[in-house]
PDB file of C-alpha atoms in Angstrom:
ATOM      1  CA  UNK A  25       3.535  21.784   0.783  1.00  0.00           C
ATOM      2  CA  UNK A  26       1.996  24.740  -1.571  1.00  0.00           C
ATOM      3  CA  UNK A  27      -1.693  25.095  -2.372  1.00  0.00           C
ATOM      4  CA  UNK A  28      -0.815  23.277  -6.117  1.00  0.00           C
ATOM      5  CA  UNK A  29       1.317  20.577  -4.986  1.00  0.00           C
ATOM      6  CA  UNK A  30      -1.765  19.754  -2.486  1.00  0.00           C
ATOM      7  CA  UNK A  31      -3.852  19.881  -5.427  1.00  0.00           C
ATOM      8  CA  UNK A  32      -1.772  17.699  -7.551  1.00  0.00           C
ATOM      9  CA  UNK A  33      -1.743  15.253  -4.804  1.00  0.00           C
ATOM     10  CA  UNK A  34      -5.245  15.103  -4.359  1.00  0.00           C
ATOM     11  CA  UNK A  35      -5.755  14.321  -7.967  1.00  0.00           C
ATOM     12  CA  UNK A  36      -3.270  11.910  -7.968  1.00  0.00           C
ATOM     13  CA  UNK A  37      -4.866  10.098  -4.860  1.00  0.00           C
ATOM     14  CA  UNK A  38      -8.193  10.379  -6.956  1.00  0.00           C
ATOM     15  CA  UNK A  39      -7.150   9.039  -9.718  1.00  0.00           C
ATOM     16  CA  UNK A  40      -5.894   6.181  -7.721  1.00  0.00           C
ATOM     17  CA  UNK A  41      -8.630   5.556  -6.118  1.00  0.00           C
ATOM     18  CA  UNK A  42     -11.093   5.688  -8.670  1.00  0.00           C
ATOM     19  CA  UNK A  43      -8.580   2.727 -10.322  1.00  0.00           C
ATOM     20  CA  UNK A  44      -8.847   0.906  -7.464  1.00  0.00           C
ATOM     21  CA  UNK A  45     -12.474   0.455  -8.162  1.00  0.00           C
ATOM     22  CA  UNK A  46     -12.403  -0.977 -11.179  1.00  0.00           C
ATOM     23  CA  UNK A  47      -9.495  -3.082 -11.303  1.00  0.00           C
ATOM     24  CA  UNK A  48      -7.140  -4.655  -8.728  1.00  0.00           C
ATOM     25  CA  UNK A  49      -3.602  -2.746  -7.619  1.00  0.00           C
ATOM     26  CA  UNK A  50      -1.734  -5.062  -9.215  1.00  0.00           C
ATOM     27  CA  UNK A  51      -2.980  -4.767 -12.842  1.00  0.00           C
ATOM     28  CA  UNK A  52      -2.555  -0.457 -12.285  1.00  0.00           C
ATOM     29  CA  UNK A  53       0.201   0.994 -13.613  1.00  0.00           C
ATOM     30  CA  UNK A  54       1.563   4.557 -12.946  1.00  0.00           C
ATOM     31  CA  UNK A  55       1.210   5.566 -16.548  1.00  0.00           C
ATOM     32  CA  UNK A  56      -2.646   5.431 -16.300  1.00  0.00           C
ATOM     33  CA  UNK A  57      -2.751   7.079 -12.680  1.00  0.00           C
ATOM     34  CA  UNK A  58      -1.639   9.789 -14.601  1.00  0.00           C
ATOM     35  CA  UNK A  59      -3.850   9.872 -17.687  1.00  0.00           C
ATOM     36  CA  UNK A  60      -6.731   9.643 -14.677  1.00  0.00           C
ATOM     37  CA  UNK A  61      -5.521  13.060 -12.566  1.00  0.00           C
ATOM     38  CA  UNK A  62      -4.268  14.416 -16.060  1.00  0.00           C
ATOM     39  CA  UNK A  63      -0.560  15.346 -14.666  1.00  0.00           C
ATOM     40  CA  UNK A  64       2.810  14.659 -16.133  1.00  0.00           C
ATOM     41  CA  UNK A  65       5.016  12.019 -14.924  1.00  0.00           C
ATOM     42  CA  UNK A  66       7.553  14.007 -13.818  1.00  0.00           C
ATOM     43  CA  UNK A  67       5.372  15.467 -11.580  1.00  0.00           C
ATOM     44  CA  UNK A  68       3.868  12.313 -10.647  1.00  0.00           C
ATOM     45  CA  UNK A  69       7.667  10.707  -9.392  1.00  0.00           C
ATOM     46  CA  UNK A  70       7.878  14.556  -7.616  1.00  0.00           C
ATOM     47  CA  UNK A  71       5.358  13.429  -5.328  1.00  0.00           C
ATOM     48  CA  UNK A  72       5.735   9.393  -5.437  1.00  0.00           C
ATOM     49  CA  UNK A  73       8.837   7.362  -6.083  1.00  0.00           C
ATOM     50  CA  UNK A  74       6.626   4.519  -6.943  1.00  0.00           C
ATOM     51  CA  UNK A  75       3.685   3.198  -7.071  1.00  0.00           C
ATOM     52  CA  UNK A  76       4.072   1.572  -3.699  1.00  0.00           C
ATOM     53  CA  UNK A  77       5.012   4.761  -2.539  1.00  0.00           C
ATOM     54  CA  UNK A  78       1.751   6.071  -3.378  1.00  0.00           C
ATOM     55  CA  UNK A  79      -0.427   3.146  -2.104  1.00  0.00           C
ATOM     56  CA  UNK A  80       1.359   3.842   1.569  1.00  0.00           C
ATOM     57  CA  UNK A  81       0.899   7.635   1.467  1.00  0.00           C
ATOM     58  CA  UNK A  82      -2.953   7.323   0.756  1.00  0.00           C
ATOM     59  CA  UNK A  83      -3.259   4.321   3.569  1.00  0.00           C
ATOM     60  CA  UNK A  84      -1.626   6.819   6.397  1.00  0.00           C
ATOM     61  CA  UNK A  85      -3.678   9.782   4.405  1.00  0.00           C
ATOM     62  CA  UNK A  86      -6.956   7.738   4.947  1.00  0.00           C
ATOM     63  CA  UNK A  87      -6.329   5.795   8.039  1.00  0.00           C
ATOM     64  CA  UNK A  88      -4.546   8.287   9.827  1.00  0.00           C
ATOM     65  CA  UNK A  89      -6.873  10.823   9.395  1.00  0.00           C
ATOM     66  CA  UNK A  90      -9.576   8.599  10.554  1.00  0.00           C
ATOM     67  CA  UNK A  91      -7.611   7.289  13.308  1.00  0.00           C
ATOM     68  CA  UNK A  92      -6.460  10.908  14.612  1.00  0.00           C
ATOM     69  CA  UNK A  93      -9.966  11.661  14.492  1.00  0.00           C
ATOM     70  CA  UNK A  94     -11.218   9.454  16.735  1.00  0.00           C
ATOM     71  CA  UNK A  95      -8.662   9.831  18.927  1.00  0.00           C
ATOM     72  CA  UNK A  96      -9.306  13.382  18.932  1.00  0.00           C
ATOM     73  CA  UNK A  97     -13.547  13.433  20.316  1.00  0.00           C
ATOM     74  CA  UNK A  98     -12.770  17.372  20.423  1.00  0.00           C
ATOM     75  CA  UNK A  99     -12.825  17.032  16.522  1.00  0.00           C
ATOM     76  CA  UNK A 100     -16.007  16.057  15.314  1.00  0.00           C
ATOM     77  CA  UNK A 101     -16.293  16.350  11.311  1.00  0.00           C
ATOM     78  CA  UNK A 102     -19.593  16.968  11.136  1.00  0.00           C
ATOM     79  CA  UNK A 103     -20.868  13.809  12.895  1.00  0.00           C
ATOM     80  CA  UNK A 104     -22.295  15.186  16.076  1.00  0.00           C
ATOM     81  CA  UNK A 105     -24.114  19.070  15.042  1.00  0.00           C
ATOM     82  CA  UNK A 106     -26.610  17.629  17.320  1.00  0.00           C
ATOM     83  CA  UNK A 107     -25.717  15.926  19.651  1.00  0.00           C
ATOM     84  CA  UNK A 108     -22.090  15.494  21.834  1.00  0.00           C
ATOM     85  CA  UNK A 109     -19.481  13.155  20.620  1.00  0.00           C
ATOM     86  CA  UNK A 110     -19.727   9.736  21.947  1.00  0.00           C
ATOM     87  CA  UNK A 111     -17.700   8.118  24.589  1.00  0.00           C
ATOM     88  CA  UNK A 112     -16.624   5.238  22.910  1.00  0.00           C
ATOM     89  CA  UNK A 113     -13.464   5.990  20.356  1.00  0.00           C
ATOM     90  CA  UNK A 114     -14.922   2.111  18.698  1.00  0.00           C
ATOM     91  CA  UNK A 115     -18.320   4.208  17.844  1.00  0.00           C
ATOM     92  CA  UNK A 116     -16.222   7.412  16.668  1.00  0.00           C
ATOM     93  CA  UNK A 117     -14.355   5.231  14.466  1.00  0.00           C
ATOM     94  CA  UNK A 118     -16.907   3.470  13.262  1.00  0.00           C
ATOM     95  CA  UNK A 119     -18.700   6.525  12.603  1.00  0.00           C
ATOM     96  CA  UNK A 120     -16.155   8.219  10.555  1.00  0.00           C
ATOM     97  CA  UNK A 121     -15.503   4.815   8.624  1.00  0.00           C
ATOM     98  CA  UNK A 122     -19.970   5.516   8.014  1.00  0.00           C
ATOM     99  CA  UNK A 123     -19.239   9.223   6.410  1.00  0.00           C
ATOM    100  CA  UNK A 124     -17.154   7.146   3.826  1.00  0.00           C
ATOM    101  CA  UNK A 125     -14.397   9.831   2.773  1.00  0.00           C
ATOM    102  CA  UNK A 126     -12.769   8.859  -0.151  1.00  0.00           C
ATOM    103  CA  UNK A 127     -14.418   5.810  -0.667  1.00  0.00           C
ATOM    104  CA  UNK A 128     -12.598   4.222   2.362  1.00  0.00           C
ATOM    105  CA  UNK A 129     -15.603   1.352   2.609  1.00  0.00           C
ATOM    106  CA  UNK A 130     -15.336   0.882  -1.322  1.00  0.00           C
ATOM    107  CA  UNK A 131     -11.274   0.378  -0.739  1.00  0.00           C
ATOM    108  CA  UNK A 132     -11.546  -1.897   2.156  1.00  0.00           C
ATOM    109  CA  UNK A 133     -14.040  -4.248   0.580  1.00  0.00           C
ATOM    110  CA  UNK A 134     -12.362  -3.900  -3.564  1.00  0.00           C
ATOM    111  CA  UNK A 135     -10.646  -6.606  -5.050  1.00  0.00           C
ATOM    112  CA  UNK A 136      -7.149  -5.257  -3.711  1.00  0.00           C
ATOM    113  CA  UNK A 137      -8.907  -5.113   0.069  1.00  0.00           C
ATOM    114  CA  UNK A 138      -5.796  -7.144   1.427  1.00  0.00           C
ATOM    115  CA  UNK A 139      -3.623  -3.952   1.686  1.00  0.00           C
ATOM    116  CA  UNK A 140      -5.860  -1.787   2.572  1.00  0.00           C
ATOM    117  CA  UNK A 141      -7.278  -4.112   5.136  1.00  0.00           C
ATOM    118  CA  UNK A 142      -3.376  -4.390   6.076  1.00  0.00           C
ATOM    119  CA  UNK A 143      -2.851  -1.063   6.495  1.00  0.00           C
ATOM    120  CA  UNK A 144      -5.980  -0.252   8.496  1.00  0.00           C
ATOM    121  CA  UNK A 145      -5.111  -3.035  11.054  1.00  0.00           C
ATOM    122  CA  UNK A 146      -1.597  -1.844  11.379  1.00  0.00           C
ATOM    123  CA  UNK A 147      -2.907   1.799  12.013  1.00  0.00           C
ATOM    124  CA  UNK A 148      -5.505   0.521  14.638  1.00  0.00           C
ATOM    125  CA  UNK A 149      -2.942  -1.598  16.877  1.00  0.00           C
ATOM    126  CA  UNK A 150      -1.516   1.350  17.946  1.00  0.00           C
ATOM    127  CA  UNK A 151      -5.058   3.064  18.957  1.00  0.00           C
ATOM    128  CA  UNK A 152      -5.361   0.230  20.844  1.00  0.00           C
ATOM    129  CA  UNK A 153      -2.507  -0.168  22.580  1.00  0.00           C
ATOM    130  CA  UNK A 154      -2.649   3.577  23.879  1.00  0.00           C
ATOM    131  CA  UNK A 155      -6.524   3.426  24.531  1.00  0.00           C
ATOM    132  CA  UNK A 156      -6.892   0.016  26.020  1.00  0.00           C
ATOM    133  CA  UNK A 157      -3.764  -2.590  26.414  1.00  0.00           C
ATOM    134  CA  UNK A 158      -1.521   0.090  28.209  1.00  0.00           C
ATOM    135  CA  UNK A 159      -4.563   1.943  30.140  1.00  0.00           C
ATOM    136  CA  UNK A 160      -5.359   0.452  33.728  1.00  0.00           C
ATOM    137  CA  UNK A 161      -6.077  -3.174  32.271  1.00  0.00           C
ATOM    138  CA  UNK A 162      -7.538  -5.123  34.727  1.00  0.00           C
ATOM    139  CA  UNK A 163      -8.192  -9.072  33.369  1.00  0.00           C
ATOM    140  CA  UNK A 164      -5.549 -11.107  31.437  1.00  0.00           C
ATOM    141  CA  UNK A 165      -2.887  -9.710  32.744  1.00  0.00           C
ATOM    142  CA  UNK A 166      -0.514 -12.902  31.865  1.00  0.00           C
ATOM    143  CA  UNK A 167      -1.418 -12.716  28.137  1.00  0.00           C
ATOM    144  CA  UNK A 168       1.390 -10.692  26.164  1.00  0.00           C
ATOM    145  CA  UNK A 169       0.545  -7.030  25.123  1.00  0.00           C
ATOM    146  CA  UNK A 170       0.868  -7.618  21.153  1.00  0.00           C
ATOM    147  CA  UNK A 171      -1.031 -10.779  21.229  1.00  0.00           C
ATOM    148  CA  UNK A 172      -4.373  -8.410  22.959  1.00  0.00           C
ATOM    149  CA  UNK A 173      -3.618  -5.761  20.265  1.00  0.00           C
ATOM    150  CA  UNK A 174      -3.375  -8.045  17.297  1.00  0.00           C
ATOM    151  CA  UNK A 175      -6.487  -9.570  18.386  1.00  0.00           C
ATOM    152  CA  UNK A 176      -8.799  -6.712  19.209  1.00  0.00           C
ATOM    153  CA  UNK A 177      -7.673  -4.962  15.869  1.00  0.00           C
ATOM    154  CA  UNK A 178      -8.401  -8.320  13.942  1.00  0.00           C
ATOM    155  CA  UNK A 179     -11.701  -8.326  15.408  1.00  0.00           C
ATOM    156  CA  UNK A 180     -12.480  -4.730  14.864  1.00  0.00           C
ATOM    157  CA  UNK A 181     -11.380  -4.908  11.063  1.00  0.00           C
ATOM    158  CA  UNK A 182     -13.462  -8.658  10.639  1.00  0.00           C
ATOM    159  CA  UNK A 183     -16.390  -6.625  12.036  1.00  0.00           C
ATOM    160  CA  UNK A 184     -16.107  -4.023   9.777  1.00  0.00           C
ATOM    161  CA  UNK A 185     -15.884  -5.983   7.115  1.00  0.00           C
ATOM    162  CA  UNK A 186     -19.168  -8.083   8.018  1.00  0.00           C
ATOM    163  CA  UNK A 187     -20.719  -4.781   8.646  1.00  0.00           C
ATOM    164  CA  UNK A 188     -19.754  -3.544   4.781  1.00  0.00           C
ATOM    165  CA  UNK A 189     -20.907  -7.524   3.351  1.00  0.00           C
ATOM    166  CA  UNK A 190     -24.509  -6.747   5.359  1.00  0.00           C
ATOM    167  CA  UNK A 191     -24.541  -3.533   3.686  1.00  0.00           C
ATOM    168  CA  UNK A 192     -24.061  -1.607   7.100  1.00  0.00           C
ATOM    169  CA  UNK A 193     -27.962  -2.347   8.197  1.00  0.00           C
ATOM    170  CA  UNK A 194     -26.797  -1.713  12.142  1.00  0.00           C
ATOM    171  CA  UNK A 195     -26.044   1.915  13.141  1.00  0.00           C
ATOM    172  CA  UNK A 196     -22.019   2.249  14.848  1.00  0.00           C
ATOM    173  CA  UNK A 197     -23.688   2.727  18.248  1.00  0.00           C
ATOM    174  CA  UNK A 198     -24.863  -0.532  17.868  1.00  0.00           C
ATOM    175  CA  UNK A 199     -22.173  -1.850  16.126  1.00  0.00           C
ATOM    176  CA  UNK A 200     -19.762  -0.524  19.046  1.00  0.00           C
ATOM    177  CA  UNK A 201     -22.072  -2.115  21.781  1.00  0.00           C
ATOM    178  CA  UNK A 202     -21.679  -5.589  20.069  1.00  0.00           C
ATOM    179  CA  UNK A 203     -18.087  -5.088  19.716  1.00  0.00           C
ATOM    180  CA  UNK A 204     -17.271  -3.785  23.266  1.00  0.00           C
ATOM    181  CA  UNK A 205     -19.495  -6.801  24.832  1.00  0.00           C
ATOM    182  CA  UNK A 206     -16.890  -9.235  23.176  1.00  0.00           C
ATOM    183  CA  UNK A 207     -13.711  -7.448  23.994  1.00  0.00           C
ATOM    184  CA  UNK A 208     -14.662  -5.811  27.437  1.00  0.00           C
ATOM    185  CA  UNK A 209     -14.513  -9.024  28.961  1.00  0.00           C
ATOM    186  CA  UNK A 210     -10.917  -9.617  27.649  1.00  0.00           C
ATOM    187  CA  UNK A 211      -9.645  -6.372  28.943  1.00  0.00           C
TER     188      UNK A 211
END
């Protein structure tokens, strides 16, 4: 992808965006995504076949990046100038979800939360089941695989959002040392 289609995109994901704060997804309609990042609709169906299409692409734009990052301690995004990234990918994670890009918090607590909390659990199972189900698990053995990953992601996405409701008054490191007392114990 070009320098101007990434720049059309970006608007486009904006402009979505900035909808999704003041309405819910299913009162949004493509015609005023584009009045909002001020392209054409041809160029908006270049880049999205629908709507739906759109609302995917920024989940894996969002969530993957923040998932990829925290899978990745080498890449720290600012978070650690002073000090060395933590060992826990629950605290990285947490701590990207902090920096806010693109209004992640804002999406996964707006009136159309639902997907996006959807989407963010779906991309989280499968940190999970690389980092933790499949690694060395020592407890539980008996209980299935998906059942483990469907609950730790549940928990870790109910945390979050009881973090966002108490207007995020605990810092991730303590945030991650709650949430690895409950689930360390289970693993």
């Amino acid at each position: 992808m070009d320098r101007r289609q990434q720049k059309t995109r970006a608007a486009i994901f904006q402009a979505f965006i900035s909808l999704l704060s003041e309405q819910s997804y299913s009162h949004i309609t493509v015609q005023e995504i584009i009045d909002r990042a001020n392209v054409g609709r041809t160029t908006f169906y270049d880049h999205f076949e629908t709507k739906d299409e759109l609302l995917k692409a920024l989940c894996e734009n969002l969530f993957g990046h923040i998932i990829s990052s925290a899978k990745d301690c080498t890449h720290t995004h600012g978070l650690y100038s002073d000090s060395s990234a933590p060992e826990s990918i629950f605290c990285h994670l947490l701590q990207h979800l902090q920096e806010n890009d693109n209004n992640v918090l804002g999406l996964l607590s707006c009136e159309s939360s639902e997907i996006f909390l959807r989407y963010f659990k779906d991309n989280l199972n499968e940190l999970i089941q690389n980092q933790f189900v499949n690694q060395n698990r020592k407890n539980n053995k008996d209980i299935p695989p998906d059942f483990l990953i469907n609950h730790i992601s549940g928990s870790f996405v109910e945390m979050v959002l009881w973090w966002i409701k108490g207007r995020m008054k605990q810092t991730p490191i303590e945030l991650d040392r709650y949430f690895r007392a409950v689930i360390e114990p289970i693993l």
